Coordinates of C-alpha atoms and ligand atoms in Angstrom, one line a residue:
M9 CA 0.0 0.0 0.0
P10 CA 1.5 3.4 -0.9
D11 CA 2.0 5.6 2.1
S12 CA -1.1 7.6 2.8
P13 CA -0.7 11.0 1.0
T14 CA 0.4 13.9 3.2
P15 CA -2.9 15.2 4.5
A16 CA -3.7 18.6 3.1
R17 CA -2.8 21.0 5.8
D18 CA -5.7 22.8 7.4
L19 CA -4.7 26.4 7.0
R20 CA -7.7 27.7 8.8
F21 CA -6.9 30.4 11.3
P22 CA -8.2 30.4 14.9
D23 CA -11.9 31.3 15.3
G24 CA -12.3 35.0 15.8
F25 CA -9.0 35.8 14.0
L26 CA -9.2 39.5 13.2
W27 CA -8.8 40.1 9.4
G28 CA -8.3 43.7 8.4
A29 CA -6.3 46.4 6.6
A30 CA -4.4 49.4 7.8
T31 CA -3.8 53.1 6.9
A32 CA -2.4 56.2 8.6
A33 CA -4.0 59.7 8.8
H34 CA -1.3 61.7 7.0
Q35 CA -1.0 59.1 4.2
I36 CA -4.6 59.0 3.1
E37 CA -6.7 61.9 4.6
G38 CA -5.7 65.1 2.8
S39 CA -7.2 68.4 4.0
P40 CA -4.6 68.6 6.7
L41 CA -5.7 72.1 7.8
A42 CA -9.5 71.7 7.4
D43 CA -12.0 72.5 10.1
G44 CA -9.6 74.1 12.5
A45 CA -6.8 71.5 12.4
G46 CA -3.3 72.7 13.1
P47 CA -0.3 71.8 10.9
S48 CA 1.7 68.7 11.7
I49 CA 5.5 68.3 11.2
W50 CA 4.7 66.3 8.1
T51 CA 2.7 69.2 6.5
R52 CA 5.7 71.5 7.4
F53 CA 8.3 68.9 6.2
A54 CA 6.6 68.2 2.9
H55 CA 6.2 71.9 2.1
T56 CA 9.9 72.4 2.7
P57 CA 11.6 72.2 -0.8
G58 CA 13.6 69.1 -1.4
M59 CA 12.2 67.0 1.5
T60 CA 9.9 64.8 -0.4
L61 CA 10.1 63.1 -3.9
N62 CA 8.7 65.5 -6.5
G63 CA 7.7 67.8 -3.7
D64 CA 4.7 65.5 -3.0
T65 CA 2.6 66.6 0.0
G66 CA -0.4 65.3 2.0
D67 CA -2.5 68.2 1.0
V68 CA -4.9 65.9 -1.0
A69 CA -3.5 62.4 -0.7
C70 CA -6.5 60.0 -1.1
D71 CA -9.0 62.6 0.1
H72 CA -10.1 60.2 2.7
Y73 CA -11.2 63.2 4.8
G74 CA -13.8 63.8 2.1
R75 CA -14.4 60.2 1.0
W76 CA -14.4 58.4 4.4
K77 CA -17.9 57.1 4.0
Q78 CA -17.3 55.5 0.5
D79 CA -14.0 54.1 1.9
V80 CA -15.9 52.4 4.7
A81 CA -18.4 51.1 2.1
L82 CA -15.4 49.7 0.2
M83 CA -14.1 48.0 3.3
R84 CA -17.5 46.4 3.9
E85 CA -17.6 45.3 0.2
L86 CA -14.3 43.6 0.7
G87 CA -15.5 41.9 3.9
L88 CA -12.9 43.4 6.2
K89 CA -13.6 42.6 9.9
A90 CA -11.3 45.3 11.2
Y91 CA -9.7 48.6 10.1
R92 CA -6.5 50.0 11.6
F93 CA -6.2 53.8 11.2
S94 CA -4.5 56.7 13.0
V95 CA -5.8 60.0 14.3
S96 CA -4.1 63.2 13.3
W97 CA -3.1 64.7 16.7
S98 CA -3.3 68.3 15.4
R99 CA -6.9 67.9 14.2
I100 CA -7.8 67.2 17.9
H101 CA -5.4 69.6 19.6
P102 CA -4.4 72.2 17.0
E103 CA -1.6 73.5 19.3
G104 CA -0.9 70.0 20.5
T105 CA -2.1 70.6 24.0
G106 CA -5.0 72.6 25.6
R107 CA -7.8 73.7 23.2
V108 CA -9.8 70.8 21.7
N109 CA -11.0 71.2 18.1
Q110 CA -14.5 69.7 18.3
A111 CA -14.7 69.4 14.5
G112 CA -11.6 67.2 14.5
L113 CA -13.1 64.9 17.1
D114 CA -16.3 64.8 15.2
F115 CA -14.6 63.5 12.1
Y116 CA -13.2 60.5 13.9
S117 CA -16.3 59.9 15.8
R118 CA -18.3 59.7 12.6
L119 CA -15.7 57.4 11.1
V120 CA -15.9 55.1 14.1
D121 CA -19.7 55.0 14.0
E122 CA -19.7 54.2 10.3
L123 CA -17.2 51.4 10.8
L124 CA -19.3 49.9 13.6
A125 CA -22.5 50.3 11.6
N126 CA -20.7 48.1 9.0
D127 CA -19.5 45.5 11.5
I128 CA -15.9 46.6 11.1
E129 CA -13.9 46.8 14.3
P130 CA -11.8 50.0 14.6
L131 CA -8.1 49.7 15.8
L132 CA -7.0 53.2 16.6
T133 CA -3.4 54.4 16.6
L134 CA -2.9 57.6 18.6
F135 CA 0.4 58.6 16.9
H136 CA 1.5 57.6 13.4
W137 CA 4.4 60.2 13.0
D138 CA 2.4 63.4 12.4
L139 CA 3.4 65.4 15.5
P140 CA 1.7 68.8 15.8
A141 CA 4.1 71.4 14.5
A142 CA 3.3 73.6 17.6
L143 CA 4.8 70.9 19.8
D144 CA 7.9 70.5 17.6
D145 CA 8.4 74.2 18.1
R146 CA 8.6 73.4 21.9
G147 CA 11.2 70.7 21.3
G148 CA 8.8 67.9 20.3
W149 CA 10.1 64.5 21.4
L150 CA 13.2 66.1 22.7
N151 CA 11.2 67.8 25.4
R152 CA 10.5 65.6 28.5
D153 CA 7.1 67.4 28.7
C154 CA 6.1 65.3 25.7
A155 CA 4.9 62.6 28.0
D156 CA 2.3 64.9 29.6
W157 CA 1.3 66.3 26.1
F158 CA 0.8 62.8 24.7
A159 CA -1.2 61.6 27.8
E160 CA -3.4 64.6 27.5
Y161 CA -4.1 64.0 23.8
G162 CA -4.8 60.3 24.5
S163 CA -7.2 61.1 27.3
T164 CA -9.1 63.5 25.0
L165 CA -9.6 60.6 22.6
Y166 CA -10.3 58.0 25.3
R167 CA -13.1 60.1 26.8
A168 CA -14.6 60.7 23.3
L169 CA -14.3 57.2 21.8
D170 CA -13.5 54.5 24.3
G171 CA -16.2 51.8 24.2
R172 CA -16.8 52.3 20.5
V173 CA -13.0 51.9 20.0
K174 CA -11.9 48.9 22.0
K175 CA -8.4 48.4 20.6
W176 CA -6.0 51.3 21.0
A177 CA -2.3 51.6 20.1
T178 CA -0.1 54.4 21.5
I179 CA 2.7 54.8 19.0
N180 CA 3.4 53.4 15.6
E181 CA 7.0 52.4 15.2
P182 CA 9.1 54.5 17.6
W183 CA 12.2 53.1 15.8
V184 CA 11.3 54.8 12.5
V185 CA 10.4 58.1 14.2
T186 CA 13.8 58.3 15.9
D187 CA 16.0 56.6 13.2
G188 CA 14.3 58.5 10.4
G189 CA 13.4 61.8 12.1
Y190 CA 16.3 62.4 14.5
L191 CA 19.3 60.3 13.5
H192 CA 19.4 60.2 9.7
G193 CA 16.9 63.0 8.9
A194 CA 15.1 61.4 6.0
L195 CA 11.8 61.8 7.8
A196 CA 10.1 64.7 9.6
P197 CA 11.3 66.6 11.6
G198 CA 14.6 66.0 9.6
H199 CA 17.2 66.1 12.4
R200 CA 20.6 64.4 12.1
S201 CA 22.0 63.9 15.5
R202 CA 23.3 60.8 17.3
Y203 CA 22.8 62.8 20.5
E204 CA 19.1 63.7 19.8
A205 CA 18.1 60.2 18.6
P206 CA 18.4 58.4 22.0
I207 CA 16.7 61.3 23.8
A208 CA 13.8 61.2 21.3
A209 CA 13.6 57.4 21.6
H210 CA 13.5 57.5 25.4
N211 CA 10.9 60.3 25.5
L212 CA 8.7 58.5 23.0
M213 CA 8.7 55.5 25.3
R214 CA 8.0 57.7 28.3
A215 CA 5.1 59.2 26.4
H216 CA 3.9 55.7 25.5
G217 CA 3.9 54.8 29.2
A218 CA 2.1 58.0 30.2
A219 CA -0.6 57.4 27.6
V220 CA -1.1 53.8 28.8
Q221 CA -1.3 55.0 32.4
A222 CA -3.9 57.6 31.3
Y223 CA -5.8 54.8 29.5
R224 CA -6.0 52.7 32.6
A225 CA -7.6 55.7 34.4
E226 CA -10.1 56.5 31.5
G227 CA -10.4 53.4 29.4
R228 CA -12.0 50.0 29.8
H229 CA -10.6 48.0 27.0
E230 CA -7.3 47.1 25.3
I231 CA -4.1 49.2 24.6
G232 CA -0.8 48.3 23.1
L233 CA 2.3 49.4 21.3
V234 CA 3.2 48.9 17.6
V235 CA 6.7 48.2 16.6
N236 CA 8.5 47.5 13.3
I237 CA 10.9 44.7 13.8
E238 CA 12.9 42.5 11.4
P239 CA 15.1 39.4 11.9
K240 CA 18.8 40.0 11.4
Y241 CA 20.7 37.0 9.9
P242 CA 24.6 36.9 9.8
A243 CA 26.1 37.2 6.3
S244 CA 28.8 34.8 7.3
D245 CA 29.9 32.8 10.4
S246 CA 32.6 35.3 11.2
A247 CA 32.7 36.8 14.7
E248 CA 32.6 40.3 13.2
D249 CA 29.3 39.5 11.5
A250 CA 27.9 37.9 14.6
A251 CA 28.7 41.1 16.5
A252 CA 27.1 43.2 13.8
V253 CA 23.9 41.1 14.0
R254 CA 23.9 41.6 17.8
R255 CA 24.1 45.4 17.4
A256 CA 21.5 45.5 14.6
H257 CA 19.1 43.3 16.5
A258 CA 19.4 45.3 19.7
Y259 CA 19.0 48.6 17.8
M260 CA 15.9 47.8 15.9
N261 CA 14.2 44.9 17.6
E262 CA 15.0 45.3 21.3
Q263 CA 15.4 49.1 21.7
F264 CA 11.7 49.7 22.3
L265 CA 10.3 46.3 23.3
H266 CA 12.9 45.8 26.0
P267 CA 12.0 49.0 28.0
A268 CA 8.3 48.5 27.3
L269 CA 8.1 44.9 28.4
L270 CA 11.2 44.2 30.5
G271 CA 11.9 47.7 31.9
H272 CA 15.5 48.1 30.7
Y273 CA 17.5 48.7 27.5
P274 CA 19.7 46.1 25.8
P275 CA 23.3 46.8 26.7
E276 CA 24.3 47.1 23.0
L277 CA 22.8 50.6 22.8
K278 CA 25.4 52.1 25.0
E279 CA 28.0 50.4 22.8
I280 CA 26.4 51.8 19.7
F281 CA 25.8 55.4 20.9
G282 CA 28.8 55.7 23.2
D283 CA 29.0 59.1 24.8
A284 CA 25.7 60.0 23.2
W285 CA 23.8 57.5 25.4
P286 CA 22.6 59.2 28.6
D287 CA 22.3 57.6 32.0
W288 CA 18.6 57.4 32.2
P289 CA 16.7 58.1 35.5
A290 CA 15.6 54.8 37.1
E291 CA 12.1 56.1 37.6
D292 CA 11.7 56.6 33.9
F293 CA 11.5 52.8 33.4
A294 CA 8.7 52.5 35.9
L295 CA 6.7 54.9 33.7
I296 CA 7.7 53.2 30.4
R297 CA 7.0 49.6 31.5
Q298 CA 3.2 49.6 31.7
P299 CA 1.3 46.3 31.4
L300 CA 0.0 46.0 27.8
D301 CA -2.9 44.0 26.4
F302 CA -1.1 43.3 23.1
V303 CA 1.8 44.2 20.9
G304 CA 1.4 45.1 17.2
I305 CA 4.1 43.9 15.0
N306 CA 4.7 45.5 11.6
Y307 CA 6.7 43.0 9.4
Y308 CA 8.0 43.6 5.9
T309 CA 11.4 42.0 5.4
R310 CA 14.6 40.7 6.9
S311 CA 18.2 41.9 6.9
V312 CA 21.2 39.7 6.1
T313 CA 23.7 41.6 8.2
A314 CA 27.5 42.0 8.1
A315 CA 30.0 44.2 9.8
G316 CA 30.3 47.4 7.9
D317 CA 30.7 51.2 8.0
S318 CA 27.1 52.3 8.6
Y319 CA 26.6 55.1 11.2
P320 CA 26.3 54.5 14.1
L321 CA 25.7 50.7 13.9
K322 CA 28.8 49.8 11.9
T323 CA 26.9 47.2 9.9
A324 CA 25.9 46.6 6.3
V325 CA 22.9 44.9 4.8
V326 CA 23.9 42.3 2.2
R327 CA 21.8 42.0 -0.8
Q328 CA 20.9 38.4 -1.7
P329 CA 21.7 37.6 -5.3
L330 CA 18.9 35.0 -5.5
G331 CA 16.4 37.0 -3.5
T332 CA 13.2 38.6 -4.6
Y333 CA 12.9 42.3 -3.9
T334 CA 10.0 44.8 -3.7
E335 CA 9.9 48.3 -5.1
T336 CA 11.2 49.7 -1.8
G337 CA 14.2 47.4 -2.1
W338 CA 13.0 45.0 0.7
E339 CA 13.7 41.3 0.3
V340 CA 10.6 39.1 0.3
F341 CA 11.4 36.6 3.1
P342 CA 8.3 35.1 4.8
Q343 CA 10.3 32.7 6.9
G344 CA 11.7 35.7 8.7
L345 CA 8.2 36.5 10.1
T346 CA 7.9 33.0 11.6
D347 CA 11.4 33.3 13.1
L348 CA 10.6 36.7 14.5
L349 CA 7.4 35.7 16.1
L350 CA 9.1 32.7 17.7
W351 CA 11.8 35.1 19.0
F352 CA 9.1 37.4 20.4
K353 CA 7.4 34.7 22.3
D354 CA 10.6 33.3 23.6
T355 CA 11.9 36.7 24.7
Y356 CA 8.7 38.4 26.0
G357 CA 6.3 35.6 26.7
D358 CA 2.7 34.9 25.7
L359 CA 1.5 38.5 25.2
P360 CA -1.1 38.6 22.4
V361 CA 0.2 39.8 19.1
Y362 CA -1.5 41.5 16.1
I363 CA 0.3 41.7 12.8
T364 CA -0.6 45.4 12.4
E365 CA 1.2 45.9 9.1
N366 CA 2.4 43.5 6.4
G367 CA 2.5 44.2 2.7
A368 CA 4.6 45.2 -0.3
A369 CA 5.0 47.8 -3.0
F370 CA 5.3 46.3 -6.5
F371 CA 5.1 48.0 -9.8
D372 CA 1.3 47.6 -10.4
P373 CA -0.1 47.9 -13.9
A374 CA -2.7 50.6 -14.6
V375 CA -6.3 49.8 -14.3
A376 CA -7.1 47.6 -17.3
D377 CA -10.1 48.2 -19.5
E378 CA -12.2 45.7 -17.7
G379 CA -11.5 47.5 -14.4
R380 CA -9.0 45.0 -13.1
V381 CA -5.6 45.7 -11.6
R382 CA -3.5 42.5 -11.8
D383 CA -1.1 42.3 -8.9
P384 CA 0.0 38.7 -8.7
L385 CA 3.2 39.5 -6.9
R386 CA 1.3 41.1 -4.0
I387 CA -1.0 38.1 -3.8
D388 CA 2.0 35.8 -3.6
Y389 CA 3.6 38.0 -1.0
L390 CA 0.5 38.1 1.2
R391 CA -0.2 34.4 0.8
K392 CA 3.4 33.4 1.8
H393 CA 3.3 35.8 4.9
L394 CA 0.0 34.5 6.0
T395 CA 1.3 31.0 5.8
A396 CA 4.3 32.1 7.8
I397 CA 1.9 33.4 10.5
R398 CA 0.0 30.1 10.4
D399 CA 3.3 28.3 11.1
A400 CA 3.9 30.6 14.1
I401 CA 0.4 30.0 15.4
D402 CA 1.0 26.2 15.1
A403 CA 4.2 26.7 17.1
G404 CA 2.2 28.4 19.9
V405 CA 2.5 32.1 19.2
D406 CA -0.7 33.9 20.3
I407 CA -1.5 35.9 17.1
R408 CA -4.9 37.5 17.2
G409 CA -5.2 39.3 13.8
Y410 CA -3.7 40.6 10.6
M411 CA -3.9 44.0 9.1
A412 CA -2.7 44.2 5.4
W413 CA -0.7 47.3 4.6
S414 CA -2.4 49.0 3.0
L415 CA -6.1 49.4 2.3
L416 CA -5.3 52.1 -0.3
D417 CA -2.4 53.2 -2.4
N418 CA -1.2 56.2 -0.5
L419 CA 1.4 58.8 0.4
E420 CA 4.6 56.9 1.2
W421 CA 6.1 59.7 3.3
S422 CA 9.3 61.1 1.8
L423 CA 8.9 58.8 -1.3
G424 CA 5.7 60.6 -2.1
Y425 CA 3.2 58.8 -4.3
S426 CA 5.9 56.7 -6.0
K427 CA 5.2 53.5 -4.2
R428 CA 1.9 51.7 -4.2
F429 CA 1.2 49.3 -1.2
G430 CA -2.5 49.3 -1.5
I431 CA -4.8 46.3 -2.1
V432 CA -7.0 49.0 -3.6
H433 CA -5.7 51.1 -6.5
V434 CA -6.1 54.9 -6.2
N435 CA -6.2 57.1 -9.2
Y436 CA -4.8 60.3 -7.6
G437 CA -6.2 62.4 -10.5
T438 CA -9.8 61.3 -10.2
Q439 CA -9.6 59.7 -6.7
E440 CA -11.3 56.6 -8.1
R441 CA -10.7 53.5 -6.1
T442 CA -10.3 50.1 -7.9
P443 CA -9.9 46.9 -5.9
K444 CA -6.8 45.1 -7.2
D445 CA -6.8 41.3 -7.7
S446 CA -5.2 41.1 -4.3
A447 CA -8.2 42.7 -2.7
R448 CA -10.5 40.2 -4.3
W449 CA -8.2 37.4 -3.2
Y450 CA -8.0 38.8 0.3
S451 CA -11.8 38.9 0.5
K452 CA -12.0 35.2 -0.1
V453 CA -9.3 34.5 2.4
I454 CA -11.2 36.5 5.0
A455 CA -14.5 34.8 4.1
S456 CA -12.9 31.3 4.6
N457 CA -10.9 32.4 7.7
G458 CA -7.7 31.5 5.8
R459 CA -8.8 28.2 4.3
T460 CA -8.5 29.5 0.7
L461 CA -4.9 30.7 1.1
Ligands
IDE11 O1 6.7 51.7 4.0 C1 5.5 51.1 4.1 C2 4.8 51.4 5.5 C3 4.5 52.9 5.7 O2 3.7 53.4 4.7 C4 3.8 53.0 7.1 O3 3.3 54.3 7.4 C5 4.7 52.6 8.2 O4 4.0 52.3 9.4 C6 5.7 51.5 7.8 N1 6.6 51.0 8.6 C7 7.3 50.2 7.8 C8 8.5 49.4 8.4 N2 9.7 49.7 7.8 C9 10.3 50.9 7.6 C10 11.7 50.9 7.5 C11 12.4 52.1 7.2 C12 11.7 53.3 7.0 C13 10.3 53.2 7.1 C14 9.6 52.1 7.3 C15 6.8 50.1 6.5 N3 5.8 51.0 6.6

């Protein structure tokens, strides 16, 4: 008798697995100064000549501020169970603190009600990089008062929305904010200082802790932190490359999760920043380390890492000759997501995890005559990463949901509108939305809870 064929693997995801898609305010809303909103650092940065590709700004973006109702209808048509979005702080507090702009609150209140009316669960991110310009004028994340500013802003939203919003995240990707905005300067506010970066990073985490503390006083549901992490693999078995991996892993993957979940920094950060790494007050870690209900992990790629001359890590990322790369130059490596999730569980325990971002920019064709956008590479990317998540679940990682990045093609920060991550195509001239093949495929995945992967 031939061996029984390998049983087809049941790829079904756990009952109640939360399937959704993600966006961020500055990237889709447009109308940054409408209805009493104050400017953010991204409005200021994008209007500074030379800061963004082609001088692209968020003045119009996807006009979600005007088209939010049709966008929710589109989410409903696609069968999304959840929608991760961020709130523009300066719509709520135009000066960052103090005066509340009711029209700004009303926009998000209407959006949340429309989501709930369409059986879509809102996942709200307080801060997705668009700091009020008025607070940057007061030092921004370099000012220790930012913890109080952020807690005040969070409390304004908790009081207005908690109960309708039951899953909150404080900060999206503190690593990108500090590495891009304070160390290398490619992102707003465009600073380039190895002295400022650790201060901004530490204050972001103090602000995270203060916002969680404020939530425990005002809110009755769940709150977490969202980080971008990626596995670092040595380019060779040399001691130099092993040390480079250790530095790169500490700098990206542990710099924020360690203080938030363990109450201390990895020792490599002092090695990396040297005299630019302050001695932090012990009481800061009691503030930062607040019990969380979940962690959001944004996963895109891995880094094969060698010793090198990058600043300040002294590493190099080694391109893989046989690798597949996306339009943003990121290697497609789904196994890295499984490896990373197993590391997270081993390091931080059984805290629930949401994959709060995963997706890719590929060169998508224009909308074809029959109204289709063929994006097979994106379907392949998403399928492989969902399979990698399934592997991690089978290995015991408590993964509660998946938010595809992104619902819509949108403004890719300094790269402007040059990179399309959406499962829905946006014609920026007409603002027409066209679900890509990946959106249609994802709808079937959601409807079958992963069986049709
Ligand atoms: O780049 C795609 C998305 C971006 O549009 C989101 O706003 C942001 O949350 C986001 N984070 C990453 C993670 N990686 C990253 C690395 C270097 C610079 C910027 C992002 C990718 N993305």
